[in-house]
Coordinates of C-alpha atoms and ligand atoms in Angstrom, one line a residue:
X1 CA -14.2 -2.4 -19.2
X2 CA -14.5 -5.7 -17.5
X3 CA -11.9 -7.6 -15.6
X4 CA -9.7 -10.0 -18.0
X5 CA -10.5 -13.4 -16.4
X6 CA -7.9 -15.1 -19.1
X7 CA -4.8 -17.0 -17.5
X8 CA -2.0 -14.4 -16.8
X9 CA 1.3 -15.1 -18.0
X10 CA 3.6 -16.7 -15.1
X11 CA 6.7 -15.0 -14.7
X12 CA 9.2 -15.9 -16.9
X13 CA 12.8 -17.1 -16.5
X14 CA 11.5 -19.3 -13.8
X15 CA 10.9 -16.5 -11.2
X16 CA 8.9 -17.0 -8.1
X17 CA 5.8 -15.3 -7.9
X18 CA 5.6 -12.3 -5.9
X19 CA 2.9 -12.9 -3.0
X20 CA 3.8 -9.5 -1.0
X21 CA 2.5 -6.1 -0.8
X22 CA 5.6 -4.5 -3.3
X23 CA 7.6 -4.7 -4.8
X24 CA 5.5 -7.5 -6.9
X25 CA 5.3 -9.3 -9.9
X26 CA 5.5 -7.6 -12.7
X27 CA 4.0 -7.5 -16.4
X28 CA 6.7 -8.7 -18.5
X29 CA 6.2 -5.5 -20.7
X30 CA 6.6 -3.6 -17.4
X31 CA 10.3 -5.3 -17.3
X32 CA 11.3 -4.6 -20.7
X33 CA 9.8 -0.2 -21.0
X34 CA 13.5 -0.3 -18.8
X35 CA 15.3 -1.3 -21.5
X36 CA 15.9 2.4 -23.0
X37 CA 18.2 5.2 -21.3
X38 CA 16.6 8.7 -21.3
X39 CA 17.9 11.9 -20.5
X40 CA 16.5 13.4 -17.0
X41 CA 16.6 16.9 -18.7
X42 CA 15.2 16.3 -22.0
X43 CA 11.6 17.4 -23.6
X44 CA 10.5 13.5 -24.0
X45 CA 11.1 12.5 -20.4
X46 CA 9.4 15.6 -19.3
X47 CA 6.5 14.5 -21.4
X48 CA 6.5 11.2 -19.6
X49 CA 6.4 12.9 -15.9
X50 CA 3.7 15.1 -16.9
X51 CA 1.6 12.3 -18.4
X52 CA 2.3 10.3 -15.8
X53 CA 1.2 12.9 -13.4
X54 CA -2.0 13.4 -15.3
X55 CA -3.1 9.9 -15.5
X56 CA -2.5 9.5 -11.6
X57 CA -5.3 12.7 -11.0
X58 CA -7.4 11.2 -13.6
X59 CA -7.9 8.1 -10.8
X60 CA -9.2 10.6 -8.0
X61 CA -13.0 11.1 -9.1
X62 CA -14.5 14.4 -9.3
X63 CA -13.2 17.1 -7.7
X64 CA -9.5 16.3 -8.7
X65 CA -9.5 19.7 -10.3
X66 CA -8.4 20.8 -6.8
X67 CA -5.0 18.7 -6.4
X68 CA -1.5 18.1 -7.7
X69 CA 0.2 15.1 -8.0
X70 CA 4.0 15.5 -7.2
X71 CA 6.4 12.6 -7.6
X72 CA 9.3 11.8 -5.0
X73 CA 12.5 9.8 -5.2
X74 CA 13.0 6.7 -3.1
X75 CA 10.5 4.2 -1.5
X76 CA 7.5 5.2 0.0
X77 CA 8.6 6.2 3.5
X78 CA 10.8 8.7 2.0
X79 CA 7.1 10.2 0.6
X80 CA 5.3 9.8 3.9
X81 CA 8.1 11.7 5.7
X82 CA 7.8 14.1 2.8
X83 CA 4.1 14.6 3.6
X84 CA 4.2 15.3 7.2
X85 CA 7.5 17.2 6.8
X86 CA 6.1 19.6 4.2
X87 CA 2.1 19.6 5.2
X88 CA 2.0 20.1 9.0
X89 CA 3.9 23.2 9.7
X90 CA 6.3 23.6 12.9
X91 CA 3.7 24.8 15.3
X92 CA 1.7 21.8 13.7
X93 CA 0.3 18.6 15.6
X94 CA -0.7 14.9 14.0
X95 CA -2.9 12.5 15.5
X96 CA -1.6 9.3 14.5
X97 CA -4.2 6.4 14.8
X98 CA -1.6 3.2 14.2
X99 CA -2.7 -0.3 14.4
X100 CA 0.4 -1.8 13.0
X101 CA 3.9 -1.4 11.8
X102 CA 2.9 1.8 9.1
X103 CA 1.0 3.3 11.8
X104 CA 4.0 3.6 14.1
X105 CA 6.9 4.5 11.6
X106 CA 4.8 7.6 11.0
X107 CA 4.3 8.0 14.6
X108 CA 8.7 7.4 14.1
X109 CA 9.1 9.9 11.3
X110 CA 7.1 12.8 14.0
X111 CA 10.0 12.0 16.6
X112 CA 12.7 12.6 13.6
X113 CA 10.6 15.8 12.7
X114 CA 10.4 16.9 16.4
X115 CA 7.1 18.1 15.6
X116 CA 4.0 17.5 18.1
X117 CA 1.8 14.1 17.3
X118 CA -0.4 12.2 19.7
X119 CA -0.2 8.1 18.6
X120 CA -3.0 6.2 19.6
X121 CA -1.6 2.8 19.2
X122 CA -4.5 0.2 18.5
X123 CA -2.2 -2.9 19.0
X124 CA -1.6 -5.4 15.9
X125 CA -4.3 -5.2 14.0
X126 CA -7.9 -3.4 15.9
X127 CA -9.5 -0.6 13.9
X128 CA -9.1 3.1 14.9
X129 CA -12.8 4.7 14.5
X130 CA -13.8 8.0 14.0
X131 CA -15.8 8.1 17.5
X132 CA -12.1 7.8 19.1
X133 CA -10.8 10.4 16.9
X134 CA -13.6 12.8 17.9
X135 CA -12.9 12.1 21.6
X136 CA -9.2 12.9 21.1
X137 CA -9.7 16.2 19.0
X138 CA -12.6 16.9 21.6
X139 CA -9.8 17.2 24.1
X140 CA -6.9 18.3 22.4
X141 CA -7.2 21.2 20.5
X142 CA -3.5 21.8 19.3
X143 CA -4.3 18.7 16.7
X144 CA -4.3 20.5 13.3
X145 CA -3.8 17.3 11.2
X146 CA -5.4 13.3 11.5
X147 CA -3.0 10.6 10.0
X148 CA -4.8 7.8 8.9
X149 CA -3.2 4.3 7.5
X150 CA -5.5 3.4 4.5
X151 CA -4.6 -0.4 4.1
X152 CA -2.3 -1.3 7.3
X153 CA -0.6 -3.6 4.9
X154 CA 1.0 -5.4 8.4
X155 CA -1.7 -7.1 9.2
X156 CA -3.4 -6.6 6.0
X157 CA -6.7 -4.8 7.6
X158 CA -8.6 -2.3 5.6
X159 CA -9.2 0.6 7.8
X160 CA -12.7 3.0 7.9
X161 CA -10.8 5.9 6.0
X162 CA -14.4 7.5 5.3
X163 CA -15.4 7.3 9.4
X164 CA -12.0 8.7 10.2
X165 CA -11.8 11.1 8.1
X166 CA -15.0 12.4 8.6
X167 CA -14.6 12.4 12.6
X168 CA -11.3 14.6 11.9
X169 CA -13.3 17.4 9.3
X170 CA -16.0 18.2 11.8
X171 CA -13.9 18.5 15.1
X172 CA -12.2 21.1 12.0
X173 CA -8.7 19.2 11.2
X174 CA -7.2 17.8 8.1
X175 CA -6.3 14.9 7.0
X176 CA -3.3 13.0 6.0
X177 CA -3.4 9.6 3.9
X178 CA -1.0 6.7 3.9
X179 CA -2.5 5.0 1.0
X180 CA 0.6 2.9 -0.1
X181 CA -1.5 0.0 -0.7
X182 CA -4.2 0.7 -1.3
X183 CA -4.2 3.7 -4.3
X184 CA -5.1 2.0 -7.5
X185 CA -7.3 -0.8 -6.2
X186 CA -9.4 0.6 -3.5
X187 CA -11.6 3.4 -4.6
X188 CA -11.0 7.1 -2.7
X189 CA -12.7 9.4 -4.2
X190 CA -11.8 12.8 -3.2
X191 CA -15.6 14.1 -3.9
X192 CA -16.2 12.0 -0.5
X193 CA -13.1 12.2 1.4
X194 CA -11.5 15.7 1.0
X195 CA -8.1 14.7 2.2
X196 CA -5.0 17.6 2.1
X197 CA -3.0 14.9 0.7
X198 CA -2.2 11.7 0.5
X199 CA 0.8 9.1 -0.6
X200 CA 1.4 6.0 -2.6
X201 CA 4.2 4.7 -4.4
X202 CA 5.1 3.2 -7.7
X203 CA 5.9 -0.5 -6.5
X204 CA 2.5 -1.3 -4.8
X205 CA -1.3 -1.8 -6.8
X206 CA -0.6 0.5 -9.7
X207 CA 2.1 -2.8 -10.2
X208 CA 5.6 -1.0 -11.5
X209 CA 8.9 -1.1 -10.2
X210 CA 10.4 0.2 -6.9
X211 CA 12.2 3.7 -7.1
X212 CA 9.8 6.4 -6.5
X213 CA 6.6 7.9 -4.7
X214 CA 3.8 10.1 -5.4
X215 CA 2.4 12.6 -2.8
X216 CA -1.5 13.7 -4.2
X217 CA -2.3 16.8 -2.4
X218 CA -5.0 20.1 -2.7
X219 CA -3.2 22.5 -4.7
X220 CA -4.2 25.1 -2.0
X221 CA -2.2 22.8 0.5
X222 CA 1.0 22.4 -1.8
X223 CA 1.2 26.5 -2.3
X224 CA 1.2 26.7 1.5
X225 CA 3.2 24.6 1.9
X226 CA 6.0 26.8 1.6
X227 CA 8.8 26.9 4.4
X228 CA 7.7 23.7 6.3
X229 CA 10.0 20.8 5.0
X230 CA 12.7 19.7 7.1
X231 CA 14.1 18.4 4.5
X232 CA 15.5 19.6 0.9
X233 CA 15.5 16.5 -1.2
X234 CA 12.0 15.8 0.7
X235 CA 10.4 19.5 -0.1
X236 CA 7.2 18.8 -1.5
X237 CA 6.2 21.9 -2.3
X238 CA 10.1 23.3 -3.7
X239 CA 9.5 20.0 -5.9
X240 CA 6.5 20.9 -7.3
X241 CA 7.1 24.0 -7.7
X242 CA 10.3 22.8 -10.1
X243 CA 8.0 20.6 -11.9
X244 CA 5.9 23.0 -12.8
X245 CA 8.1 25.5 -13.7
X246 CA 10.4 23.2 -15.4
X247 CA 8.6 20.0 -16.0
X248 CA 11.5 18.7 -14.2
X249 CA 12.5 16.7 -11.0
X250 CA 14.8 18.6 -9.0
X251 CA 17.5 15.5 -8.4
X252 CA 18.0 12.7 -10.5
X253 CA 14.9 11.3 -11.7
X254 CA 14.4 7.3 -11.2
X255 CA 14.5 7.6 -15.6
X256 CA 13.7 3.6 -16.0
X257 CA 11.1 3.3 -13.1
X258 CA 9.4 6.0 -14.8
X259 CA 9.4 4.5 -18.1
X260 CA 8.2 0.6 -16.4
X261 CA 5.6 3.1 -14.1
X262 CA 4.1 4.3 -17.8
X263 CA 3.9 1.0 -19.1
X264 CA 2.3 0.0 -15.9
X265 CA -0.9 2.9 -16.0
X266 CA -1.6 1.9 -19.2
X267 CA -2.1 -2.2 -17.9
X268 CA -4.0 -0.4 -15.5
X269 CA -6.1 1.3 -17.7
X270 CA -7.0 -1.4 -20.2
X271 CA -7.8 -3.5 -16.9
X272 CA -10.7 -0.9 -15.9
X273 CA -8.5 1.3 -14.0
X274 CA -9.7 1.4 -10.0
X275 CA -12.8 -1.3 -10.2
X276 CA -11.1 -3.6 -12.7
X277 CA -8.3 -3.8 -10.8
X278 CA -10.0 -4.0 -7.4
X279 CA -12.3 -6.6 -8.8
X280 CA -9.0 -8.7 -9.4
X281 CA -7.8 -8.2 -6.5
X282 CA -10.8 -9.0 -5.0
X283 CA -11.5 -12.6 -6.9
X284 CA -7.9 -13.4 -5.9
X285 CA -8.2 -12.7 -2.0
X286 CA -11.5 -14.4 -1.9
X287 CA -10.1 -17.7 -4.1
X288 CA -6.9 -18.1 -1.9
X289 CA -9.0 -17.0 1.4
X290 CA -11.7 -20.1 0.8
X291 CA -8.9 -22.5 -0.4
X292 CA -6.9 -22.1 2.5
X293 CA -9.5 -21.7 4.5
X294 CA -10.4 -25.3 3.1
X295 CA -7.1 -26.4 4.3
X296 CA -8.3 -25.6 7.9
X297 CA -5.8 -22.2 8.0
X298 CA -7.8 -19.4 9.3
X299 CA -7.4 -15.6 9.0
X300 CA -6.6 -13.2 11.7
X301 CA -9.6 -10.8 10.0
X302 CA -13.4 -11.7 10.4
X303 CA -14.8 -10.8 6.9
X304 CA -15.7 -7.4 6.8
X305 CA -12.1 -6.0 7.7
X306 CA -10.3 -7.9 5.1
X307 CA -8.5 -6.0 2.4
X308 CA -8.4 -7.2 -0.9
X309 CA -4.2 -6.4 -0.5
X310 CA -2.8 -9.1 1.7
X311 CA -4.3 -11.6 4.2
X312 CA -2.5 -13.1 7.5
X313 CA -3.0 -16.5 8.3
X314 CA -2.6 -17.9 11.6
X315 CA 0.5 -20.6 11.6
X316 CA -0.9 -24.2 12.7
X317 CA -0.7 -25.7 15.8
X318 CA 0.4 -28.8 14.5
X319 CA 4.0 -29.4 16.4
X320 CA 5.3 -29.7 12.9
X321 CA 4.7 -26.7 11.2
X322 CA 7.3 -24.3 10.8
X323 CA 7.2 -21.1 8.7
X324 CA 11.0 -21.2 7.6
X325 CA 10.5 -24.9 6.0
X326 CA 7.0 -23.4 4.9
X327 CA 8.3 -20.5 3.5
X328 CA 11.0 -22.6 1.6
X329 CA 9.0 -25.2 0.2
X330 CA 6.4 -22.9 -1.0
X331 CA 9.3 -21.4 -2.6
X332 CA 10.9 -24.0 -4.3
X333 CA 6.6 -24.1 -5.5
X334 CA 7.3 -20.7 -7.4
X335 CA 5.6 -18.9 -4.7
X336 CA 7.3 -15.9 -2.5
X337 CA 5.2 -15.4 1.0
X338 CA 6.0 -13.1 3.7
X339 CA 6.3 -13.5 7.6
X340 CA 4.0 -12.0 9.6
X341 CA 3.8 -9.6 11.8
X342 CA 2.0 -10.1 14.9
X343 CA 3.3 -10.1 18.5
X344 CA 1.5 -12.3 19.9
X345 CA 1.0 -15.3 17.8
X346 CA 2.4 -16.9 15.0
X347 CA 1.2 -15.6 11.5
X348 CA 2.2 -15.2 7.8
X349 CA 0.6 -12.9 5.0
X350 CA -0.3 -14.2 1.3
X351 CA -0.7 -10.9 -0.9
X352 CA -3.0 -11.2 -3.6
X353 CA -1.4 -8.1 -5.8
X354 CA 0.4 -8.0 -9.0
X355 CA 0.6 -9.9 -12.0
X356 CA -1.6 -13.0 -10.8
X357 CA -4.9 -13.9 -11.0
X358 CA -7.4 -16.7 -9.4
X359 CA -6.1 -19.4 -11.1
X360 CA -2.4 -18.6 -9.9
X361 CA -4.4 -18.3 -6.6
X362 CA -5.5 -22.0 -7.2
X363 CA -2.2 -22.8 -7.9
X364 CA -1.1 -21.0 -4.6
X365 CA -3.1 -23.4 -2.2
X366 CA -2.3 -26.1 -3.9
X367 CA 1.3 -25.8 -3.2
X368 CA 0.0 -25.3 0.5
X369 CA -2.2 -28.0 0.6
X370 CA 1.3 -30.0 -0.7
X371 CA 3.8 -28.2 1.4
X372 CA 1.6 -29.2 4.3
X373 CA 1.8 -32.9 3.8
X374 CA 5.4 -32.8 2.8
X375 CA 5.9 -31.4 6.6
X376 CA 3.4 -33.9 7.7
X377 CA 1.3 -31.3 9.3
X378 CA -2.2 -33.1 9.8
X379 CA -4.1 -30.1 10.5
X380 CA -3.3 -26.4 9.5
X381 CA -6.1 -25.4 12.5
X382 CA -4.1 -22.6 14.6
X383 CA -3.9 -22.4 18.3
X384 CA -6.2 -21.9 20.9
X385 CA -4.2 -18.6 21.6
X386 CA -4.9 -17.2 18.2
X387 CA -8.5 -17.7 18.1
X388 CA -8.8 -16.0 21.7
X389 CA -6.8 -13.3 19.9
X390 CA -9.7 -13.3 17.3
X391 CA -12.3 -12.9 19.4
X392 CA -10.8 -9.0 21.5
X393 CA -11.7 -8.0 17.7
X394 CA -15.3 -9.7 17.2
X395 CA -15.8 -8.5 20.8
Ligands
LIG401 C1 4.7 -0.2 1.6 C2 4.1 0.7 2.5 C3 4.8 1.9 3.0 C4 6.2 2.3 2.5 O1 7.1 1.3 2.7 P1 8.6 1.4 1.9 O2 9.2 0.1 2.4 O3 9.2 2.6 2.3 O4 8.2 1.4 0.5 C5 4.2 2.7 3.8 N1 3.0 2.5 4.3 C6 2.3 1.4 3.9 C7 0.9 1.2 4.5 C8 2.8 0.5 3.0 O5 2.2 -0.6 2.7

């Protein structure tokens, strides 16, 4: 099915748009499936777990006849700690290629595990690549397990999952998948990338509500994975062995993010599931990219690494610009942005996710394009500092 170019609805009660990784704007329909109570233990709300289950393996391509989908309470950090808590066993070790803020807070959740990792930390934003990962396994052969960031949604960078993931099966490891972002609008098909699991969670492209995560592992890997976690409440495999026995969540389900979560598959769905989506996604990033880029902002990302999640922007060098009054005026516009996250020079991120399409995009650098003369900011070019920056990562 086709992407639906027609207008989508702005948000209503005169909320800002969303234009951040997740949680993000929402369908109103997603709002309103959380109108309903249901009971954690009974048959319908089972149902819903189990469909919802199914409809997240029926995204994986062929060869999902091999893995499980098991949900998790909490945001999604409480799912990648879940992962490496219940996949890489206690004599285990993870290579963690980082090249941003996701990257290290794995490499963070290891030093809470007291399990062995190696971090290779790539700096804000450079690309790990899978002839680096071969070098590393080359030497150390106590690695059992690559982590790989699928979307580094800090800098907004799209990373060669394929290249690493490959480099990491022939030196004999497996691989690990923070695909927060990315799942849902960037195809990975496990016919091509045989991962051992993966995460995502429910407030990112599949576009619900914040309040749970799903860990999308082989079912050989979750029956092994017996013993590992450090964690109850983050037992992977004592979850999904509940769920199958019971059709329940062990704790407390997140009842009402379910519920929104359903309503949001099904948008999914009737938008062309991965490709429509990603096409959407896509048409937003490159609207807002070549309107801003119009403006004279330019992005921290040559072409080819952009993701179709977020984008950061350099901040002018005009004397003055500056992102607090930025950030406010573009919200008293409608429009929510987020900081950035460099270290070295001054940025901001514009997502291009959720409930908004290339015409809201329009809409978004207009408000720039006004913001920018309301601050009396001549020129959005950035520094000379930022494009040096540019260039380590043409180089
Ligand atoms: C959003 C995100 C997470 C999880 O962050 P939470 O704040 O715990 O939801 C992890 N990794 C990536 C790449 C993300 O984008």
């Amino acid at each position: 099915m086709p992407c639906d170019t027609s207008i989508i609805e702005a948000p209503r009660l005169g909320e800002p748009y969303l234009l951040t990784p997740g949680p993000l704007t929402t369908s109103y329909e997603v709002k309103e499936a959380m109108l309903r109570d249901w009971g954690s233990w009974d048959d319908d709300f089972r149902a819903m777990t189990r469909k919802m289950r199914d409809q997240l393996l029926a995204l994986l391509g062929d060869g999902r006849a091999d893995y499980d989908c098991v949900p998790i309470q909490g945001s999604g950090s409480y799912c990648v700690e879940a992962m490496l808590g219940s996949f890489v066993p206690a004599d285990g070790k993870v290579l963690v290629m980082a090249n941003g803020a996701y990257g290290l807070r794995a490499a963070r959740t290891m030093e809470y595990l007291g399990r062995e990792f190696h971090l290779v930390n790539k700096g804000d934003y450079m690309p790990p690549r899978g002839d680096e990962v071969a070098e590393i396994l080359a030497q150390d052969s106590a690695i059992t397990h690559v982590l790989i960031i699928h979307c580094e949604t800090s800098s907004g960078i799209l990373n060669p999952v394929e290249e690493l993931a490959d480099a990491a099966h022939a030196a004999g490891c497996k691989v690990l998948i923070d695909s927060m972002s990315a799942f849902g609008a960037v195809p990975l098909d496990v016919s091509r990338v045989k991962y051992a699991a993966m995460v995502s969670s429910a407030n990112k492209c599949i576009e619900g509500v914040p309040g749970f995560g799903f860990v999308i592992a082989r079912k050989d890997e979750l029956a092994a994975a017996e013993g590992n976690s450090h964690s109850l409440s983050l037992d992977v495999h004592a979850q999904w062995v509940t769920m199958e026995e019971t059709g329940q969540w062990r704790f407390t389900p997140p009842t009402h993010v379910v519920a929104a979560f359903l309503k949001a598959l099904e948008g999914h769905t009737a938008e062309g599931a991965v490709a429509g989506r990603g096409a959407r996604y896509t048409r937003n990033r490159d609207v807002m990219v070549a309107g801003m880029r119009k403006l004279g902002f330019e992005t921290l990302l040559a072409e080819r690494w952009l993701s179709p999640i977020i984008v950061t922007f350099f901040c002018p060098a005009d004397p003055n610009f500056e992102f607090t009054q930025f950030y406010e005026l573009m919200k008293s516009k409608g429009f929510i942005i987020y900081p950035g996250k460099l270290t070295v020079v001054d940025s901001f991120r514009v997502g291009c996710v959720g409930q908004m399409d290339e015409h809201t995009m329009r809409r978004v650098v207009e408000a720039a394009r006004e913001t920018l003369d309301e601050m009396n900011v001549a020129s959005a070019a950035p520094p000379q500092a930022a494009l040096d920056e540019r260039k380590i990562l043409a180089a």
